[in-house]
Amino acid sequence: EVQLAESGGDSVQVGGSLRVSCEMSGMTYSTYCWGWFRQVSGGEREGVAVIDGDGGTTYADSVKGRFTISQDNAKFTLHLQMNGLKSEDSAMYYCAAARAFGCGGALENYAEMEYWGKGTLVTISP
């Protein structure tokens, strides 16, 4: 079974930077989509950024220009570099993946993702 494990969540000040990472194991398909989603307690899970096996990326409008998603295919490791953090970025960040030729509408619909990590908490303070 595919397993995802996030790391790097922390408490940082507004305007600061943080990088969260995700390690994937068990993926047997050569074509897949994976990325980051976040959720505030009591809120809906929303897509942050996704990337396909060829490196094609899609970002939520709210993080464009501030966040950068990247992957190391050989190591099956995913990263999300977050800069210029805002209070609105506080959330539980989840790593997710799906077997696919591309990410398509995965960013807008978390239900398209098949596998999920347990999350890593990111808290932004004044």
GROMACS .gro file of C-alpha atoms in nm, residues 25 28 31 37 114:
model
    5
   25SER     CA    1   0.667   0.458  -0.037
   28THR     CA    2   0.414   0.110  -0.815
   31THR     CA    3   0.270   0.807  -1.359
   37PHE     CA    4  -0.358   2.013   0.083
  114GLU     CA    5  -0.612   0.827  -0.337
   0.00000   0.00000   0.00000
